[in-house]
Amino acid sequence: MMSTLSRSFGLHKIVKQHYLSLAKGAECQVTYIWIDKAGENLLCKTRTLEMEPAGIRDVPEWSAYWPDEKITEVVLVPVRMFRDPFTLDPNKLVLCEVLDGNYALTGSNQRSQCVKVMEKVKDFQPWFGMEQEYMLLDLDGKPFGWPSLGLPFTADPCTVGINNMLGRDISISHYRACLYAGINISGTNAEAFPTQWEFQVGPCEGIEVGDHVWMARYILHRVCEDFGVVASLDATPIEEKKHTSGCHTNFSTKEMRSKGGLQYIEEAIARLTKRHSQHLRVYDPHGGADNMIRLTNQSTTSSFQSFSTATASRKVSVRIPDHVSRSGCGYLEDRRPAANCDPYSVMRALAETCLLGAAEEDDEGKKTTAA
C-alpha cells in the first residue's frame, strides 16, 4: 500500500499542471486555513470569490464542521491574507480564527487572547522571531530515506552532502513558497539529524509572527504533499529520543534593542526564572508532557525540572547570544518551546511575564510582581 502511494505522487503532480494552466475569468480561489480542536494541526477548504480581495476585509466569514459534542459548527473569521504559492496569483491563502455560533472563543483559539496582550504591551514594541525545527518522515513513520539497517551517522548542523543530509530540495522549495506568499521568513538551515531542518520567521512585531509561523507550517505540509513525504513537528518524532525538535523563540523590546539594553534583557530573564513551570505548561500543546520528554539536559536541550540561563550556551532554558552580550543590546532566546507549540501561547507567556506588571505566583507558589 505504501509503495503504491509513493508511486502515485510523481504521476498526479505532472497531470495537475495541465489543469492549473487552464484559463479562467476574474474569479479568485481563497483557501481558508484554521487550527484544529487539538490546537496542533491545520485544516483547510477553498471557495470562489467573484474577484481578487484587496484586503482581509474583503474575505467573508465562512463556517466549518467542528467535531465536538457541544459545538458541531464553527465560524471561520479571516484575520490575515497571503498569496497562494500553489495555485498562484490572484489566489489567496487566508488564516482564520475559530469562533462558535455565538462568536465566543473555542478552546483552540489562542490568537484572540494573544492579540489583547499584544495591545497592552504595544508601547514596548515587542519583536519575536521563531526558529521552527521539523523532521522529514516517510509514509511508514521512519525518517525520510532511512535505510533498513538505519543510518550509521548523525550530522552537524548546517552540513552539506548527500551522505550527511536528506531533503534539501524540500527545504529550498518551502523557503521560496514562503517568500512568494509574503511570509517574513528570514532563513533556513539543516539541523543535527540527517532529515531534520529548520526555518526562521521574523523578527516580527506583535501578533504578526504567530500568524506567519502558522501559515509557514501550512505551506510546509503542502510542499511535503508534493514531494510525497511527511513533515513532523513532534517534539520527539522518532524513537531515538536524543533527536528532538524545538521552536526556539527570540524576544526583545525597544529598550533591549537600544544601547544599554542588556540590562533590560537580564531583568526579563530574572522574571522568567520565577515562572519556569508556568511557561512549560503552555510551551507544548499537551500541558508540558511533550517537553518533559524533550528537555533532558542532553545534546542541546536544558532541564525540564529547573530553569537555567547563560551567555552563548545552547544547553540552557534561556540564552543570551554571544554577540548580544558583546554589543550590550539585542534579544534573548527562549529555547524551551517545543516544535509543536502554539506560537500565540508562547508569545503571550513571554509578554505577560517579561512586560506586564500584574502580581503572579512564582514556581514556589509565592506571590511576586513582574515589574
Short mmCIF file of C-alpha atoms in Angstrom, two decimals:
data_model
loop_
_atom_site.label_atom_id
_atom_site.label_comp_id
_atom_site.label_asym_id
_atom_site.label_seq_id
_atom_site.Cartn_x
_atom_site.Cartn_y
_atom_site.Cartn_z
CA MET A 1 0.00 0.00 0.00
CA MET A 2 2.78 2.44 0.95
CA SER A 3 4.76 1.74 -2.24
CA THR A 4 1.61 2.28 -4.33
CA LEU A 5 1.03 5.64 -2.67
CA SER A 6 4.64 6.62 -3.23
CA ARG A 7 4.49 5.81 -6.97
CA SER A 8 1.32 7.87 -7.37
CA PHE A 9 2.94 11.15 -6.31
CA GLY A 10 5.04 11.71 -9.43
CA LEU A 11 2.11 10.93 -11.77
CA HIS A 12 -0.67 13.13 -10.47
CA LYS A 13 1.57 16.18 -9.91
CA ILE A 14 2.51 16.19 -13.61
CA VAL A 15 -1.10 15.78 -14.74
CA LYS A 16 -2.18 18.59 -12.40
CA GLN A 17 -0.12 21.15 -14.32
CA HIS A 18 -2.49 20.87 -17.29
CA TYR A 19 -5.48 21.89 -15.22
CA LEU A 20 -3.62 24.73 -13.50
CA SER A 21 -2.80 26.14 -16.93
CA LEU A 22 -6.46 26.39 -17.97
CA ALA A 23 -7.74 29.93 -18.48
CA LYS A 24 -10.36 31.38 -16.14
CA GLY A 25 -12.13 34.66 -15.55
CA ALA A 26 -11.71 37.20 -12.76
CA GLU A 27 -12.66 34.70 -10.08
CA CYS A 28 -10.31 34.16 -7.15
CA GLN A 29 -9.82 30.93 -5.23
CA VAL A 30 -9.43 31.58 -1.50
CA THR A 31 -8.23 28.80 0.79
CA TYR A 32 -9.39 29.21 4.39
CA ILE A 33 -6.92 27.76 6.94
CA TRP A 34 -7.58 27.23 10.62
CA ILE A 35 -6.19 25.44 13.69
CA ASP A 36 -7.94 22.24 14.69
CA LYS A 37 -9.57 21.33 18.00
CA ALA A 38 -6.31 19.92 19.38
CA GLY A 39 -4.56 23.24 18.80
CA GLU A 40 -1.77 21.44 16.96
CA ASN A 41 -2.84 20.68 13.39
CA LEU A 42 -4.19 22.71 10.48
CA LEU A 43 -7.34 22.31 8.40
CA CYS A 44 -8.35 23.99 5.16
CA LYS A 45 -11.01 24.33 2.49
CA THR A 46 -11.37 26.56 -0.58
CA ARG A 47 -14.11 28.75 -2.02
CA THR A 48 -14.51 31.00 -5.05
CA LEU A 49 -14.84 34.77 -4.77
CA GLU A 50 -16.02 36.83 -7.73
CA MET A 51 -12.86 38.91 -7.75
CA GLU A 52 -9.50 39.17 -6.03
CA PRO A 53 -9.88 40.60 -2.49
CA ALA A 54 -8.00 43.86 -1.96
CA GLY A 55 -7.59 43.14 1.75
CA ILE A 56 -8.66 40.88 4.57
CA ARG A 57 -11.96 42.74 4.99
CA ASP A 58 -12.98 41.64 1.51
CA VAL A 59 -12.83 37.98 2.54
CA PRO A 60 -16.18 36.90 4.03
CA GLU A 61 -16.61 34.73 7.08
CA TRP A 62 -17.38 31.08 6.49
CA SER A 63 -18.48 28.08 8.51
CA ALA A 64 -16.88 24.71 9.15
CA TYR A 65 -17.62 21.41 10.83
CA TRP A 66 -16.27 21.09 14.38
CA PRO A 67 -16.03 17.60 15.95
CA ASP A 68 -17.31 18.43 19.41
CA GLU A 69 -20.30 17.22 21.44
CA LYS A 70 -21.29 20.78 22.29
CA ILE A 71 -20.24 22.54 19.07
CA THR A 72 -20.83 20.94 15.67
CA GLU A 73 -20.27 24.04 13.54
CA VAL A 74 -17.94 26.99 13.95
CA VAL A 75 -17.40 30.37 12.30
CA LEU A 76 -14.17 30.98 10.40
CA VAL A 77 -13.16 34.63 10.80
CA PRO A 78 -10.41 35.71 8.37
CA VAL A 79 -7.54 37.52 10.10
CA ARG A 80 -4.56 37.54 7.69
CA MET A 81 -4.17 37.03 3.94
CA PHE A 82 -1.25 35.68 1.90
CA ARG A 83 -0.57 34.94 -1.77
CA ASP A 84 -1.12 31.30 -2.76
CA PRO A 85 2.16 29.71 -3.94
CA PHE A 86 0.36 26.55 -5.10
CA THR A 87 -2.30 27.94 -7.47
CA LEU A 88 -0.56 31.34 -7.88
CA ASP A 89 -1.95 34.88 -8.24
CA PRO A 90 -4.59 36.10 -7.85
CA ASN A 91 -5.50 33.24 -5.49
CA LYS A 92 -5.09 33.62 -1.73
CA LEU A 93 -4.38 31.74 1.47
CA VAL A 94 -6.31 33.14 4.44
CA LEU A 95 -5.61 32.38 8.09
CA CYS A 96 -8.76 32.28 10.21
CA GLU A 97 -9.72 32.41 13.86
CA VAL A 98 -12.32 29.89 15.01
CA LEU A 99 -15.38 31.09 16.96
CA ASP A 100 -18.56 29.29 17.97
CA GLY A 101 -22.01 30.27 16.74
CA ASN A 102 -22.25 32.96 19.42
CA TYR A 103 -18.86 34.36 18.40
CA ALA A 104 -17.27 33.09 21.60
CA LEU A 105 -13.74 31.66 21.57
CA THR A 106 -13.23 27.96 21.04
CA GLY A 107 -10.68 26.16 23.19
CA SER A 108 -8.04 26.03 20.47
CA ASN A 109 -8.29 29.73 19.60
CA GLN A 110 -5.31 31.22 21.43
CA ARG A 111 -4.92 34.08 18.97
CA SER A 112 -7.66 36.34 20.29
CA GLN A 113 -6.22 36.36 23.82
CA CYS A 114 -2.73 36.92 22.44
CA VAL A 115 -3.97 39.93 20.44
CA LYS A 116 -5.28 41.50 23.67
CA VAL A 117 -1.92 41.03 25.39
CA MET A 118 -0.02 42.43 22.39
CA GLU A 119 -2.25 45.51 22.52
CA LYS A 120 -1.36 46.01 26.20
CA VAL A 121 2.38 45.82 25.53
CA LYS A 122 2.50 47.63 22.17
CA ASP A 123 4.39 50.60 23.62
CA PHE A 124 7.30 48.23 24.36
CA GLN A 125 7.42 47.42 20.62
CA PRO A 126 7.91 43.69 21.24
CA TRP A 127 9.67 41.75 18.49
CA PHE A 128 9.53 37.98 18.15
CA GLY A 129 11.45 35.56 15.98
CA MET A 130 10.75 31.83 15.92
CA GLU A 131 13.11 29.06 14.80
CA GLN A 132 10.89 26.18 13.64
CA GLU A 133 12.53 22.74 13.56
CA TYR A 134 10.89 19.82 11.76
CA MET A 135 11.71 16.24 10.77
CA LEU A 136 11.03 14.69 7.36
CA LEU A 137 9.46 11.22 7.58
CA ASP A 138 8.44 8.57 5.07
CA LEU A 139 4.85 7.33 4.99
CA ASP A 140 5.80 4.46 7.32
CA GLY A 141 6.79 6.95 10.02
CA LYS A 142 10.53 6.35 9.69
CA PRO A 143 12.94 9.15 8.82
CA PHE A 144 12.89 10.07 5.14
CA GLY A 145 15.36 7.93 3.15
CA TRP A 146 16.18 5.80 6.18
CA PRO A 147 17.91 2.53 5.17
CA SER A 148 16.55 -0.74 6.54
CA LEU A 149 19.59 -1.10 8.80
CA GLY A 150 19.42 2.50 9.97
CA LEU A 151 21.82 5.38 9.35
CA PRO A 152 25.32 4.99 10.80
CA PHE A 153 25.79 8.70 11.35
CA THR A 154 24.41 11.92 12.69
CA ALA A 155 25.25 15.22 11.06
CA ASP A 156 26.46 18.55 12.32
CA PRO A 157 24.05 21.48 11.91
CA CYS A 158 24.33 23.28 8.57
CA THR A 159 26.22 20.38 6.98
CA VAL A 160 26.16 19.56 3.26
CA GLY A 161 26.44 16.40 1.19
CA ILE A 162 24.11 13.52 0.34
CA ASN A 163 25.97 11.42 2.91
CA ASN A 164 25.07 13.94 5.60
CA MET A 165 21.66 15.48 4.84
CA LEU A 166 18.45 14.43 3.06
CA GLY A 167 15.59 16.61 1.84
CA ARG A 168 17.33 19.83 0.83
CA ASP A 169 15.00 20.22 -2.17
CA ILE A 170 12.05 20.33 0.23
CA SER A 171 13.67 22.99 2.39
CA ILE A 172 14.53 25.12 -0.66
CA SER A 173 11.04 24.75 -2.14
CA HIS A 174 9.38 25.65 1.15
CA TYR A 175 11.61 28.71 1.52
CA ARG A 176 10.72 30.01 -1.94
CA ALA A 177 7.00 29.29 -1.46
CA CYS A 178 7.01 31.28 1.79
CA LEU A 179 8.72 34.23 0.11
CA TYR A 180 6.10 34.15 -2.67
CA ALA A 181 3.29 34.04 -0.11
CA GLY A 182 4.63 37.11 1.69
CA ILE A 183 5.73 35.34 4.87
CA ASN A 184 8.53 37.05 6.80
CA ILE A 185 10.83 34.02 6.54
CA SER A 186 14.38 35.05 7.36
CA GLY A 187 16.38 31.88 6.80
CA THR A 188 16.71 28.10 6.82
CA ASN A 189 19.36 25.52 7.68
CA ALA A 190 20.00 21.82 8.07
CA GLU A 191 19.87 20.52 11.63
CA ALA A 192 21.80 17.87 13.58
CA PHE A 193 19.90 14.86 12.22
CA PRO A 194 20.07 13.82 8.52
CA THR A 195 16.40 14.56 7.81
CA GLN A 196 15.90 17.43 10.25
CA TRP A 197 15.61 21.02 9.04
CA GLU A 198 14.78 24.44 10.45
CA PHE A 199 13.34 27.67 9.11
CA GLN A 200 13.21 31.01 10.87
CA VAL A 201 10.35 33.51 10.86
CA GLY A 202 10.81 37.10 11.96
CA PRO A 203 11.62 39.34 13.56
CA CYS A 204 8.01 40.49 13.56
CA GLU A 205 6.29 42.93 15.88
CA GLY A 206 3.33 41.82 17.97
CA ILE A 207 0.86 39.23 16.73
CA GLU A 208 2.34 39.00 13.24
CA VAL A 209 4.94 36.32 13.97
CA GLY A 210 2.29 33.87 15.20
CA ASP A 211 0.27 34.34 12.01
CA HIS A 212 3.32 33.90 9.83
CA VAL A 213 4.57 30.79 11.65
CA TRP A 214 1.19 29.05 11.34
CA MET A 215 0.99 29.87 7.64
CA ALA A 216 4.60 28.75 7.09
CA ARG A 217 3.67 25.45 8.74
CA TYR A 218 0.70 25.06 6.40
CA ILE A 219 2.89 25.72 3.38
CA LEU A 220 5.44 23.21 4.67
CA HIS A 221 2.81 20.47 4.88
CA ARG A 222 1.55 21.31 1.39
CA VAL A 223 5.06 21.28 -0.10
CA CYS A 224 5.68 17.91 1.53
CA GLU A 225 2.48 16.58 -0.04
CA ASP A 226 4.01 17.33 -3.44
CA PHE A 227 7.25 15.55 -2.54
CA GLY A 228 5.48 12.56 -1.02
CA VAL A 229 6.94 12.88 2.48
CA VAL A 230 5.63 13.89 5.90
CA ALA A 231 6.81 16.95 7.85
CA SER A 232 6.66 16.11 11.55
CA LEU A 233 6.56 18.88 14.14
CA ASP A 234 6.51 16.40 17.01
CA ALA A 235 8.85 17.29 19.87
CA THR A 236 10.28 13.73 19.77
CA PRO A 237 9.43 12.47 16.27
CA ILE A 238 11.48 9.24 16.29
CA GLU A 239 12.39 6.54 18.80
CA GLU A 240 15.88 7.94 19.31
CA LYS A 241 14.73 10.50 21.89
CA LYS A 242 18.01 12.41 21.74
CA HIS A 243 16.88 13.73 18.35
CA THR A 244 14.20 16.24 19.34
CA SER A 245 12.63 19.27 17.67
CA GLY A 246 12.04 22.69 19.17
CA CYS A 247 10.79 26.13 18.23
CA HIS A 248 13.33 28.42 19.87
CA THR A 249 11.85 31.89 20.32
CA ASN A 250 13.75 35.16 20.22
CA PHE A 251 12.23 38.08 22.10
CA SER A 252 13.12 41.74 22.51
CA THR A 253 11.70 45.17 23.22
CA LYS A 254 12.81 48.60 22.00
CA GLU A 255 14.74 49.05 25.28
CA MET A 256 16.52 45.71 24.85
CA ARG A 257 17.49 46.59 21.29
CA SER A 258 18.82 50.03 22.25
CA LYS A 259 22.21 50.97 23.71
CA GLY A 260 22.50 49.56 27.23
CA GLY A 261 19.69 47.11 26.53
CA LEU A 262 21.49 44.18 28.16
CA GLN A 263 20.20 45.44 31.49
CA TYR A 264 16.60 45.01 30.32
CA ILE A 265 17.36 41.57 28.90
CA GLU A 266 18.76 40.43 32.23
CA GLU A 267 15.74 41.85 34.07
CA ALA A 268 13.40 39.93 31.77
CA ILE A 269 15.34 36.71 32.35
CA ALA A 270 15.11 37.25 36.11
CA ARG A 271 11.31 37.33 35.76
CA LEU A 272 11.33 34.23 33.56
CA THR A 273 13.34 32.41 36.25
CA LYS A 274 10.36 32.67 38.60
CA ARG A 275 7.83 31.33 36.07
CA HIS A 276 9.58 28.26 34.66
CA SER A 277 6.86 25.66 35.26
CA GLN A 278 4.08 28.03 34.17
CA HIS A 279 5.80 28.60 30.82
CA LEU A 280 6.42 24.90 30.24
CA ARG A 281 2.71 24.22 30.66
CA VAL A 282 1.98 26.34 27.57
CA TYR A 283 5.14 25.61 25.55
CA ASP A 284 3.66 22.47 24.01
CA PRO A 285 0.03 21.56 23.24
CA HIS A 286 -0.11 18.83 25.90
CA GLY A 287 0.46 20.85 29.04
CA GLY A 288 4.20 20.20 29.19
CA ALA A 289 4.10 16.44 28.57
CA ASP A 290 6.00 16.73 25.26
CA ASN A 291 8.71 18.90 26.75
CA MET A 292 9.09 16.57 29.71
CA ILE A 293 10.43 14.00 27.24
CA ARG A 294 12.32 16.51 25.10
CA LEU A 295 14.09 18.62 27.73
CA THR A 296 16.51 16.09 29.21
CA ASN A 297 19.60 18.30 29.63
CA GLN A 298 21.25 16.25 26.86
CA SER A 299 22.51 17.32 23.45
CA THR A 300 21.44 20.98 23.13
CA THR A 301 18.44 20.91 25.48
CA SER A 302 18.07 22.20 29.01
CA SER A 303 16.43 20.57 32.02
CA PHE A 304 12.66 20.34 32.25
CA GLN A 305 12.87 20.44 36.04
CA SER A 306 14.85 23.63 36.58
CA PHE A 307 15.49 26.97 34.90
CA SER A 308 18.95 27.86 33.63
CA THR A 309 20.50 30.75 31.75
CA ALA A 310 23.91 31.65 30.36
CA THR A 311 25.66 33.55 27.60
CA ALA A 312 26.31 31.63 24.36
CA SER A 313 25.44 28.19 25.83
CA ARG A 314 22.79 26.18 23.97
CA LYS A 315 22.09 23.84 26.90
CA VAL A 316 20.11 26.37 28.94
CA SER A 317 16.46 27.40 29.22
CA VAL A 318 17.10 30.98 28.10
CA ARG A 319 20.24 32.05 26.27
CA ILE A 320 21.88 35.42 25.77
CA PRO A 321 23.60 35.13 22.37
CA ASP A 322 27.32 35.90 22.47
CA HIS A 323 27.03 38.81 20.02
CA VAL A 324 24.28 40.34 22.19
CA SER A 325 26.50 40.17 25.26
CA ARG A 326 29.38 41.78 23.39
CA SER A 327 27.27 44.59 21.89
CA GLY A 328 25.37 45.21 25.12
CA CYS A 329 21.94 45.09 23.47
CA GLY A 330 19.70 42.86 21.36
CA TYR A 331 17.44 39.99 22.39
CA LEU A 332 17.09 36.84 24.47
CA GLU A 333 16.43 33.34 23.14
CA ASP A 334 13.95 31.09 24.95
CA ARG A 335 14.97 27.55 23.95
CA ARG A 336 12.14 25.76 25.76
CA PRO A 337 9.18 25.91 23.31
CA ALA A 338 8.62 22.57 21.57
CA ALA A 339 8.36 22.30 17.78
CA ASN A 340 4.60 21.71 18.06
CA CYS A 341 3.95 24.70 20.32
CA ASP A 342 1.22 27.21 19.60
CA PRO A 343 3.18 30.40 18.78
CA TYR A 344 0.40 32.54 20.23
CA SER A 345 0.69 30.84 23.63
CA VAL A 346 4.47 31.29 23.67
CA MET A 347 4.25 34.96 22.69
CA ARG A 348 1.57 35.66 25.25
CA ALA A 349 3.53 33.98 28.07
CA LEU A 350 6.70 35.91 27.27
CA ALA A 351 4.91 39.25 27.08
CA GLU A 352 2.93 38.68 30.28
CA THR A 353 5.92 37.55 32.31
CA CYS A 354 8.51 39.99 30.99
CA LEU A 355 6.44 43.12 30.38
CA LEU A 356 3.20 43.19 32.37
CA GLY A 357 3.26 44.25 36.00
CA ALA A 358 0.49 42.01 37.34
CA ALA A 359 1.18 40.13 40.56
CA GLU A 360 1.67 36.44 39.79
CA GLU A 361 2.76 33.29 41.60
CA ASP A 362 6.29 32.07 41.11
CA ASP A 363 7.27 28.39 40.88
CA GLU A 364 7.18 28.04 44.68
CA GLY A 365 3.65 29.41 44.87
CA LYS A 366 4.72 32.76 46.35
CA LYS A 367 3.26 36.00 45.13
CA THR A 368 5.66 38.11 43.13
CA THR A 369 5.43 41.23 41.00
CA ALA A 370 6.53 41.04 37.39
CA ALA A 371 7.53 44.68 37.21
#
